[in-house]
Amino acid sequence: MSAHRQLTGAKPGFGNTVSHSHRRTSRRFDPNIQRKRYWLPSEGRHVRLTLSARAIKTVDAIGVEAAVARIRARGGKV
């Protein structure tokens, strides 16, 4: 599964792991991606969204209809 959120569009961040001897190796900071299934009453079906833990809280606050509208406005497929 790609580390890309449908709702916010956030992607992994990149940086370095710094060892005790101060050697640097590259690493990535992935968002906490979850797949969650929501009932979409306007279409009479379930939708499965790829969201982060923070985006799940956003869906709980604004509602699934508004969240799906935001995803579609960004050009995402639901």
Tab-separated table of C-alpha atoms in Angstrom:
chain	number	residue	atom	x	y	z
A	1	MET	CA	0.000	0.000	0.000
A	2	SER	CA	1.397	3.384	-0.897
A	3	ALA	CA	2.104	5.797	1.920
A	4	HIS	CA	-0.196	8.488	0.533
A	5	ARG	CA	-3.333	9.818	2.183
A	6	GLN	CA	-6.451	10.278	0.080
A	7	LEU	CA	-7.973	13.064	2.184
A	8	THR	CA	-5.005	15.313	2.929
A	9	GLY	CA	-2.579	14.143	0.237
A	10	ALA	CA	0.341	13.970	2.659
A	11	LYS	CA	3.280	11.861	1.567
A	12	PRO	CA	6.270	10.420	3.406
A	13	GLY	CA	8.891	12.808	4.702
A	14	PHE	CA	12.565	12.085	4.254
A	15	GLY	CA	15.493	12.622	6.560
A	16	ASN	CA	18.496	10.963	8.107
A	17	THR	CA	19.070	8.461	10.860
A	18	VAL	CA	22.033	9.703	12.870
A	19	SER	CA	23.987	7.020	14.704
A	20	HIS	CA	25.972	7.409	17.905
A	21	SER	CA	29.124	7.937	15.819
A	22	HIS	CA	27.185	10.606	13.894
A	23	ARG	CA	27.100	8.679	10.601
A	24	ARG	CA	24.025	9.546	8.581
A	25	THR	CA	21.873	7.120	6.602
A	26	SER	CA	18.709	8.095	4.774
A	27	ARG	CA	15.299	7.105	6.078
A	28	ARG	CA	11.671	7.975	5.503
A	29	PHE	CA	8.936	9.050	7.882
A	30	ASP	CA	5.749	7.339	6.716
A	31	PRO	CA	2.298	8.591	7.747
A	32	ASN	CA	0.207	6.219	9.874
A	33	ILE	CA	-1.869	4.771	6.994
A	34	GLN	CA	-5.066	2.834	7.726
A	35	ARG	CA	-7.768	1.489	5.410
A	36	LYS	CA	-11.208	2.305	6.765
A	37	ARG	CA	-14.643	1.464	5.429
A	38	TYR	CA	-17.418	4.072	5.660
A	39	TRP	CA	-21.080	3.977	4.713
A	40	LEU	CA	-21.881	6.658	2.133
A	41	PRO	CA	-25.640	7.274	2.480
A	42	SER	CA	-25.968	9.518	-0.604
A	43	GLU	CA	-24.784	6.688	-2.880
A	44	GLY	CA	-26.167	3.818	-0.816
A	45	ARG	CA	-22.849	1.979	-0.652
A	46	HIS	CA	-19.721	1.511	1.399
A	47	VAL	CA	-16.477	3.245	0.444
A	48	ARG	CA	-13.015	2.150	1.539
A	49	LEU	CA	-10.671	5.059	2.139
A	50	THR	CA	-6.913	5.075	2.689
A	51	LEU	CA	-6.468	7.496	5.571
A	52	SER	CA	-4.015	8.345	8.293
A	53	ALA	CA	-4.998	8.284	11.946
A	54	ARG	CA	-5.205	12.085	11.864
A	55	ALA	CA	-7.384	12.025	8.720
A	56	ILE	CA	-9.766	9.541	10.407
A	57	LYS	CA	-10.314	12.147	13.140
A	58	THR	CA	-10.960	14.742	10.431
A	59	VAL	CA	-13.603	12.503	8.814
A	60	ASP	CA	-15.235	12.042	12.222
A	61	ALA	CA	-15.364	15.833	12.649
A	62	ILE	CA	-16.559	16.923	9.169
A	63	GLY	CA	-18.513	13.825	8.145
A	64	VAL	CA	-17.964	11.235	5.457
A	65	GLU	CA	-19.954	13.130	2.795
A	66	ALA	CA	-17.756	16.235	3.127
A	67	ALA	CA	-14.603	14.109	3.218
A	68	VAL	CA	-15.541	12.280	0.000
A	69	ALA	CA	-16.360	15.640	-1.609
A	70	ARG	CA	-12.869	16.919	-0.663
A	71	ILE	CA	-11.206	13.788	-2.067
A	72	ARG	CA	-13.112	14.109	-5.343
A	73	ALA	CA	-12.305	17.846	-5.537
A	74	ARG	CA	-8.601	16.960	-5.366
A	75	GLY	CA	-9.111	14.573	-8.293
A	76	GLY	CA	-9.071	11.375	-6.241
A	77	LYS	CA	-11.144	8.313	-7.003
A	78	VAL	CA	-13.582	6.958	-4.406
